[in-house]
Short mmCIF file of C-alpha atoms and ligand atoms in Angstrom, two decimals:
data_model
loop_
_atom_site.label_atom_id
_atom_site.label_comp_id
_atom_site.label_asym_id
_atom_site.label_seq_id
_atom_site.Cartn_x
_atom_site.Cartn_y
_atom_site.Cartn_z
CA UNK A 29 -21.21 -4.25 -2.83
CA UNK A 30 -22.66 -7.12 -0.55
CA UNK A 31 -20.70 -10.07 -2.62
CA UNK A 32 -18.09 -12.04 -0.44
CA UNK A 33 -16.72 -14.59 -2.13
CA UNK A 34 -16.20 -16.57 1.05
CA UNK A 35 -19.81 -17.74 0.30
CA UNK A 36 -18.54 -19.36 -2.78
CA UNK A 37 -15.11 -20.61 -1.95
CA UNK A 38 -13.94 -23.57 -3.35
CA UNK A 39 -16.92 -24.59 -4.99
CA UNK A 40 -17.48 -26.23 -8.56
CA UNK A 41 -16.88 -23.23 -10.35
CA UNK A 42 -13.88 -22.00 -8.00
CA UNK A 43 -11.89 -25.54 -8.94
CA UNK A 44 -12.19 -25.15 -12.42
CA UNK A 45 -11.16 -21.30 -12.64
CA UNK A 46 -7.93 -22.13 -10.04
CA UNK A 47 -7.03 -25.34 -12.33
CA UNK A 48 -7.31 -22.68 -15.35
CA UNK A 49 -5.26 -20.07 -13.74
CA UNK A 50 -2.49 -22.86 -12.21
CA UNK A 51 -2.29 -24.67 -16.27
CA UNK A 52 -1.91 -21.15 -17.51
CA UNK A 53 0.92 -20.05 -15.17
CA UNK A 54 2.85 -23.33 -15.41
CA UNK A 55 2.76 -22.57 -19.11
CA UNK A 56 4.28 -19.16 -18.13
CA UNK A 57 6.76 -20.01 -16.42
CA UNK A 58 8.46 -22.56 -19.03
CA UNK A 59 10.39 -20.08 -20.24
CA UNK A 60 12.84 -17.64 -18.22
CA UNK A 61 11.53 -13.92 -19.00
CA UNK A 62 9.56 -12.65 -16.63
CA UNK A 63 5.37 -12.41 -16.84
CA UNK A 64 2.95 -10.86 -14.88
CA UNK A 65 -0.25 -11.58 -13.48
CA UNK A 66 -2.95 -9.09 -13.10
CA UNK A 67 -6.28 -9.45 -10.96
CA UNK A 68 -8.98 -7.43 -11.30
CA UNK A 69 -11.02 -8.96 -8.96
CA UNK A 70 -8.88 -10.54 -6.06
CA UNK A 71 -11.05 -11.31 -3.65
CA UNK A 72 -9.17 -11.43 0.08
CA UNK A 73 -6.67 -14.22 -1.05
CA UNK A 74 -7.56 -16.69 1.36
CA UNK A 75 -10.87 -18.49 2.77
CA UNK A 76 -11.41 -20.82 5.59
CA UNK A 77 -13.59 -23.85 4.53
CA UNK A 78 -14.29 -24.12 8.16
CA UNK A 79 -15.36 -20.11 9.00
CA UNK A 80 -19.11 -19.61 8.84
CA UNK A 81 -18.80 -18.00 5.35
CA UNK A 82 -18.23 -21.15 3.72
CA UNK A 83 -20.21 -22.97 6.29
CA UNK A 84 -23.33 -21.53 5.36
CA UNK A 85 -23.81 -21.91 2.07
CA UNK A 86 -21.57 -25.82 1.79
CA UNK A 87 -20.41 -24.66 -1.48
CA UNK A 88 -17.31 -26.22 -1.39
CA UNK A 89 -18.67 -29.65 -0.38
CA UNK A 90 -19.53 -29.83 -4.14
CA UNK A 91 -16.19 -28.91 -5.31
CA UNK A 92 -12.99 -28.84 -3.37
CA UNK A 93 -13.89 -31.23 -1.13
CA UNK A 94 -14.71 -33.75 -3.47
CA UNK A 95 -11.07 -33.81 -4.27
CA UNK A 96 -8.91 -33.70 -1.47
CA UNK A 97 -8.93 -37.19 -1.48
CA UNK A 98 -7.73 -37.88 -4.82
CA UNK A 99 -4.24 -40.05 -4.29
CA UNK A 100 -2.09 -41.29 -7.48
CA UNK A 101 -0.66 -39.59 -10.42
CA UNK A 102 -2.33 -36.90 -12.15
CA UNK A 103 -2.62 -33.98 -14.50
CA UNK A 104 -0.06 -31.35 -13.78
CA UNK A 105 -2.38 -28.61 -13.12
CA UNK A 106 -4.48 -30.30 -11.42
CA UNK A 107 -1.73 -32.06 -8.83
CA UNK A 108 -0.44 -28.41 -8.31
CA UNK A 109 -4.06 -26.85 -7.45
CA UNK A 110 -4.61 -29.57 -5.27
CA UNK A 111 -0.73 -29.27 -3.48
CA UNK A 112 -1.94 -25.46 -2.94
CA UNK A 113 -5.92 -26.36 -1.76
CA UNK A 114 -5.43 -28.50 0.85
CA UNK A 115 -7.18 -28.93 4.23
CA UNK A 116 -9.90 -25.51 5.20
CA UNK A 117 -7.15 -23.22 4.09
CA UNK A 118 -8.37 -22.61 0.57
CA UNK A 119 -6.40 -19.87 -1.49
CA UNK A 120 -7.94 -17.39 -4.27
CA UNK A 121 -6.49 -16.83 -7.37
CA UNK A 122 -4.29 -13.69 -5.87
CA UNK A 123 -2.55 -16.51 -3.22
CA UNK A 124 -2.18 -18.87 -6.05
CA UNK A 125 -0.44 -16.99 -8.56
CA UNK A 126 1.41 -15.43 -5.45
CA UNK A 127 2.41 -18.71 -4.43
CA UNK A 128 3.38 -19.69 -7.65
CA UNK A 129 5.71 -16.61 -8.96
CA UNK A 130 8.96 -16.88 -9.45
CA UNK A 131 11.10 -13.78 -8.19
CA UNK A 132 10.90 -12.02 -11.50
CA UNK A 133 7.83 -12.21 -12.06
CA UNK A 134 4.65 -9.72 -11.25
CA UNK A 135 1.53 -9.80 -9.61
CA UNK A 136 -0.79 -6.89 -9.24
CA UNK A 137 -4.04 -7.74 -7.46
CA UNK A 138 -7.28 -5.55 -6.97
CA UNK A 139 -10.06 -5.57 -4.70
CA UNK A 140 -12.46 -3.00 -4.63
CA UNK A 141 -14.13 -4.01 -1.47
CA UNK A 142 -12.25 -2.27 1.95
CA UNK A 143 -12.53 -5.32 4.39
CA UNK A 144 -11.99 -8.08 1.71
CA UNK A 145 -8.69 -5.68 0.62
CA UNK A 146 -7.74 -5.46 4.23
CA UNK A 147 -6.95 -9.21 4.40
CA UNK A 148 -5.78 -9.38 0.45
CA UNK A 149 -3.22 -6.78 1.78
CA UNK A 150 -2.00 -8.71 4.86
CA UNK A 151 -2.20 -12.07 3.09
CA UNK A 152 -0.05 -10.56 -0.08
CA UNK A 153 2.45 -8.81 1.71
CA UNK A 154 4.70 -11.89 2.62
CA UNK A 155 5.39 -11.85 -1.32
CA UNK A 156 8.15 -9.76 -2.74
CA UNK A 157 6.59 -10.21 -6.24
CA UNK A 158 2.74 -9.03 -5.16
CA UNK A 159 1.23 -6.03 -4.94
CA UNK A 160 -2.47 -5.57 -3.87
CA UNK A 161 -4.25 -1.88 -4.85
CA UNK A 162 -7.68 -1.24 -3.37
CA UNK A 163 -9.40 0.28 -6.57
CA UNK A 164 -11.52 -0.57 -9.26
CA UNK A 165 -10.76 -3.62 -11.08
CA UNK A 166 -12.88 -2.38 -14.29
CA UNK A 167 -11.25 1.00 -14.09
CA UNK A 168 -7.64 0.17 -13.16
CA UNK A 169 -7.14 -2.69 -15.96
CA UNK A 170 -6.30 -0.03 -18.57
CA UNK A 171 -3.45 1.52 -16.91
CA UNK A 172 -1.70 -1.48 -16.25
CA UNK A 173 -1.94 -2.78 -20.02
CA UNK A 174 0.58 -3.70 -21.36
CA UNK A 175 2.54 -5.04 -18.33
CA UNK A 176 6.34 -4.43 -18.60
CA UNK A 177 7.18 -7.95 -19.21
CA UNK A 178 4.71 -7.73 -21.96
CA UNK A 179 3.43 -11.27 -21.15
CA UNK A 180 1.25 -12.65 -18.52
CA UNK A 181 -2.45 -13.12 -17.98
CA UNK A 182 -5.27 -11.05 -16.61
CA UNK A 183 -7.88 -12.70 -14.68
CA UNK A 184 -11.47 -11.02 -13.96
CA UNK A 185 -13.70 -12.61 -12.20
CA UNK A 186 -16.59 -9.85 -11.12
CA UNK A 187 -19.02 -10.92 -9.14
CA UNK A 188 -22.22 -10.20 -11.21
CA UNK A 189 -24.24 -8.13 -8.75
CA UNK A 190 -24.69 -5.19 -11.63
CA UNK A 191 -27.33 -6.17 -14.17
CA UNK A 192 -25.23 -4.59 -16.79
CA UNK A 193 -22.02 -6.72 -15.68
CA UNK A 194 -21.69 -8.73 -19.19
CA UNK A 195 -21.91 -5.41 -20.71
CA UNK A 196 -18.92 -4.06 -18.46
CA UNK A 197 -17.41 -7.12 -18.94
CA UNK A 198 -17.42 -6.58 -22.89
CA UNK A 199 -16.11 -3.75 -23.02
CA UNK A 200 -13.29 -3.98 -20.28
CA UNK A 201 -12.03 -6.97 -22.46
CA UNK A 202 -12.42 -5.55 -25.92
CA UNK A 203 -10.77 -2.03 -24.30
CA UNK A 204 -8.23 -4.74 -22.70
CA UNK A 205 -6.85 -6.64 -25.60
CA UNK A 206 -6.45 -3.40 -27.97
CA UNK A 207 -3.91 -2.36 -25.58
CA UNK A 208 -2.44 -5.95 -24.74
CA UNK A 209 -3.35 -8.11 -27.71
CA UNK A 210 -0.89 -11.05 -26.88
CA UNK A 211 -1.69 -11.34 -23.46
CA UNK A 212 -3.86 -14.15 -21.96
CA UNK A 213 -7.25 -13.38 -20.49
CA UNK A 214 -8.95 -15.81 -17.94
CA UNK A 215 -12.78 -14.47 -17.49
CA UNK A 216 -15.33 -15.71 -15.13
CA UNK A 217 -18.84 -15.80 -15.75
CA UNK A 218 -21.83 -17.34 -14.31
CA UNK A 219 -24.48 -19.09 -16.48
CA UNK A 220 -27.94 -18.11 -15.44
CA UNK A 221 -29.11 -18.00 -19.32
CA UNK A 222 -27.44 -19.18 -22.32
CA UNK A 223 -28.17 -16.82 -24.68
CA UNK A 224 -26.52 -13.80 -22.75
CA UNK A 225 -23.71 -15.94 -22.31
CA UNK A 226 -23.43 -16.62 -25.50
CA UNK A 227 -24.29 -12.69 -26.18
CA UNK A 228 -20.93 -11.74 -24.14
CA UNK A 229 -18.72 -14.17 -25.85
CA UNK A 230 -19.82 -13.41 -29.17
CA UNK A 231 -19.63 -9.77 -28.37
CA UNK A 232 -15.43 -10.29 -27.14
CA UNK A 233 -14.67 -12.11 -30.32
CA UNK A 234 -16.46 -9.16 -32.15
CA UNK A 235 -14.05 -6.84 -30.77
CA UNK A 236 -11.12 -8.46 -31.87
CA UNK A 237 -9.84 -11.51 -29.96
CA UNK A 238 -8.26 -13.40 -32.07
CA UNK A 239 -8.21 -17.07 -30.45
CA UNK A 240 -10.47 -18.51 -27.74
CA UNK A 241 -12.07 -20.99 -26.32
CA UNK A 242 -14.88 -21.45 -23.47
CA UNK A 243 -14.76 -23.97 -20.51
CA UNK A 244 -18.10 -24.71 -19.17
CA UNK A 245 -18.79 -26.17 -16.02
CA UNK A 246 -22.40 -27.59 -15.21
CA UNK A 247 -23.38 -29.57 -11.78
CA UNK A 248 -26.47 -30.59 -10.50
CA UNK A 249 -27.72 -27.97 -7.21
CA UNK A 250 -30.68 -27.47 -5.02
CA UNK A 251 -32.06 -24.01 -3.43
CA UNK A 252 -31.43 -22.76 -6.33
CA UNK A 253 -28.04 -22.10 -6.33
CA UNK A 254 -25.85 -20.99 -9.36
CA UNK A 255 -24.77 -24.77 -10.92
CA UNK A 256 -23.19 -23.64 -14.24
CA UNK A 257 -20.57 -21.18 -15.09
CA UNK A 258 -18.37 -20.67 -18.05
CA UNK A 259 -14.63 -19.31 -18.43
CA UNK A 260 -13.48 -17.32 -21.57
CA UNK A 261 -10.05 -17.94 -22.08
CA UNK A 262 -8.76 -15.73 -24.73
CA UNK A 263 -4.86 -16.38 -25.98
CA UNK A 264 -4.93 -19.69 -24.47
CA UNK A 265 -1.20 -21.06 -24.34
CA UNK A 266 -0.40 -24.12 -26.65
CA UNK A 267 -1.42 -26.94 -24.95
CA UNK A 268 -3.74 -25.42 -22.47
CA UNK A 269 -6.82 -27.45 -23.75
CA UNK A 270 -5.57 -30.41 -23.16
CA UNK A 271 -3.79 -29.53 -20.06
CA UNK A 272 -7.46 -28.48 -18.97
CA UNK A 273 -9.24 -31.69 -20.73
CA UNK A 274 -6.76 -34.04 -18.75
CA UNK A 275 -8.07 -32.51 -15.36
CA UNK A 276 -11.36 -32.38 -15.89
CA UNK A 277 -11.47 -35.97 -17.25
CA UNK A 278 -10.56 -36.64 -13.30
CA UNK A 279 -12.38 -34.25 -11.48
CA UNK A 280 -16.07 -34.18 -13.94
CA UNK A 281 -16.66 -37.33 -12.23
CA UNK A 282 -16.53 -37.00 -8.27
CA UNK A 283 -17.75 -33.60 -8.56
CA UNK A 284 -20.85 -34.72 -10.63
CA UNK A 285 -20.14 -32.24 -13.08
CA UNK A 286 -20.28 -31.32 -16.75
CA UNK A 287 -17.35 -30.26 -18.01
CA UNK A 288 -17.21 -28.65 -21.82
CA UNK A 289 -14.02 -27.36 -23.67
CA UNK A 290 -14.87 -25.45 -26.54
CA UNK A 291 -12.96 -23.31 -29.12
CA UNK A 292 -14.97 -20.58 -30.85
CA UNK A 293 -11.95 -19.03 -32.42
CA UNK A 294 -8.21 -19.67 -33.67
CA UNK A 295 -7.50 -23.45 -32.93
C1 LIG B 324 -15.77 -13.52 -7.44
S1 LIG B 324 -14.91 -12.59 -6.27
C2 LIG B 324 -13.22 -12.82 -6.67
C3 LIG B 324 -12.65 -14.15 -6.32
C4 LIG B 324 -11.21 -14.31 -6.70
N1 LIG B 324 -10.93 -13.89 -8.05
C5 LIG B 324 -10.77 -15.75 -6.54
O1 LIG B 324 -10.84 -16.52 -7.51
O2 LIG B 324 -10.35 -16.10 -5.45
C6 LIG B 324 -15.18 -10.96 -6.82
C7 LIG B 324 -14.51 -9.88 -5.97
O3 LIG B 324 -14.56 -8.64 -6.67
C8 LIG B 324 -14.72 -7.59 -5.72
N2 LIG B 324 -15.22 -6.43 -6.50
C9 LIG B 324 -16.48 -6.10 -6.80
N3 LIG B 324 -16.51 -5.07 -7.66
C10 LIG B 324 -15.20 -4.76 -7.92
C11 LIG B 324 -14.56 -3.81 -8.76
N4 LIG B 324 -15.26 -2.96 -9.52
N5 LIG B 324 -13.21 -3.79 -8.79
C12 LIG B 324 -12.48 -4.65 -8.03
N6 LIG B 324 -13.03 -5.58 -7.22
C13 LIG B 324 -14.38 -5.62 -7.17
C14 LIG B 324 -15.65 -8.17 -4.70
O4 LIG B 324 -15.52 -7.47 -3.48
C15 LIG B 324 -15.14 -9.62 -4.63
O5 LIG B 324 -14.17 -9.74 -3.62
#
């Protein structure tokens, strides 16, 4: 386990997964009865743009940064992200669902990783409504399906250092929405080749999801760095698309970035 997402923080494909996870939750929380969140994958919560994580790599000079100056109306979503994302101090999903919740509402975060739980811990314990459980993401989805609010979303985000980690991926969602088949599912992936990307969507809807769609996010890097990623959303909330089509018709352009929204089932 050598990932830490503080390499990545805030770049290209960090914006477009937060704006995804904000748009769902505002759809959440239009109605009264309470939801939960559940995330597989937390990460620490929080990342400083200025620490020498994020410093190395620049990521986020291709993503979050590109937007902090954006003044004037916008998109809902994307004027709440940006509310929660300003300055260095740049949250993960766990601090922006925390932030976010209302008090009946649930999040359960997990980080597998001991130091990057350490801070998820400290950062989620000034919120009533979080919890944060140092386990297996993969392993301790199951027994928190179906939440007791029987709505919310599950976001996993795994940071594809197994070879096999579309396969895992598969099956955790397929295992996922037999047990929570109204619930909505934000996935992460990265886009290294198209054809196993295309492999692990196709093998999700194969398993039974019902409605989905794909966001994929494309930007021009050196060094090699990863410059496309995808997100499955599966259940996506009425509206979502164009909740999502409205931001990225702002942000595709000073990020330099492709941005595609694409149902492959149940429009
Ligand atoms: C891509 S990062 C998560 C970023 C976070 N979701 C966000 O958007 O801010 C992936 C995280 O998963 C953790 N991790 C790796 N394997 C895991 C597992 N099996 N269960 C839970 N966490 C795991 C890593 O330590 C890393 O912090």
């Amino acid at each position: 386990m050598n990932y830490r997402h503080g390499y990545h923080a805030g770049n290209f494909a960090d914006v477009v997964k937060h704006i995804a996870l904000v748009a769902i939750i505002q759809h959440l929380k239009k109605k009264d009865t309470p939801f939960a969140v559940i995330d597989t994958h937390a990460g620490r919560g929080f990342y400083d743009l200025s620490g020498e994580h994020a410093g190395k790599t620049g990521e986020a000079q291709n993503g979050i940064a590109r937007l902090q100056c954006l003044a004037g109306a916008m998109p809902d979503a994307l004027s709440a992200y940006l509310d929660l994302a300003k300055g260095n101090s740049y949250p993960g999903s766990p601090l922006i669902a925390a932030r976010l919740l209302r008090p009946q509402d649930r999040l359960t975060a997990v980080e597998k990783h001991p130091q990057e739980f350490a801070v998820l811990k400290d950062t989620l314990d000034l919120y009533r409504e979080a919890t944060a459980e140092n386990l297996d993401g993969y392993a301790r989805l199951p027994k928190l399906l179906p939440p007791a609010a029987r709505r919310g979303v599950v976001v996993i985000d795994p940071p594809f250092e197994a070879t096999d980690e579309f396969e895992t991926l598969a099956r955790t969602v397929t295992a996922a929405i037999r047990k929570f088949a109204t619930g909505i599912y934000l996935v992460w992936y990265p886009i290294k080749s198209q054809p196993a990307a295309d492999a692990f969507t196709s093998e999700v809807l194969a398993g039974g999801a019902r409605k989905a769609l794909t966001i994929d996010v494309k930007i021009a890097v050196l060094d090699g760095k990863l410059g496309h990623a995808g997100l499955l959303v599966l259940n996506p909330p009425h509206g979502f698309d164009a909740a999502m089509a409205a931001a990225a018709a702002v942000i595709a352009p000073p990020m330099d970035a492709a941005i595609t929204i694409r149902w492959l089932a149940g429009e």
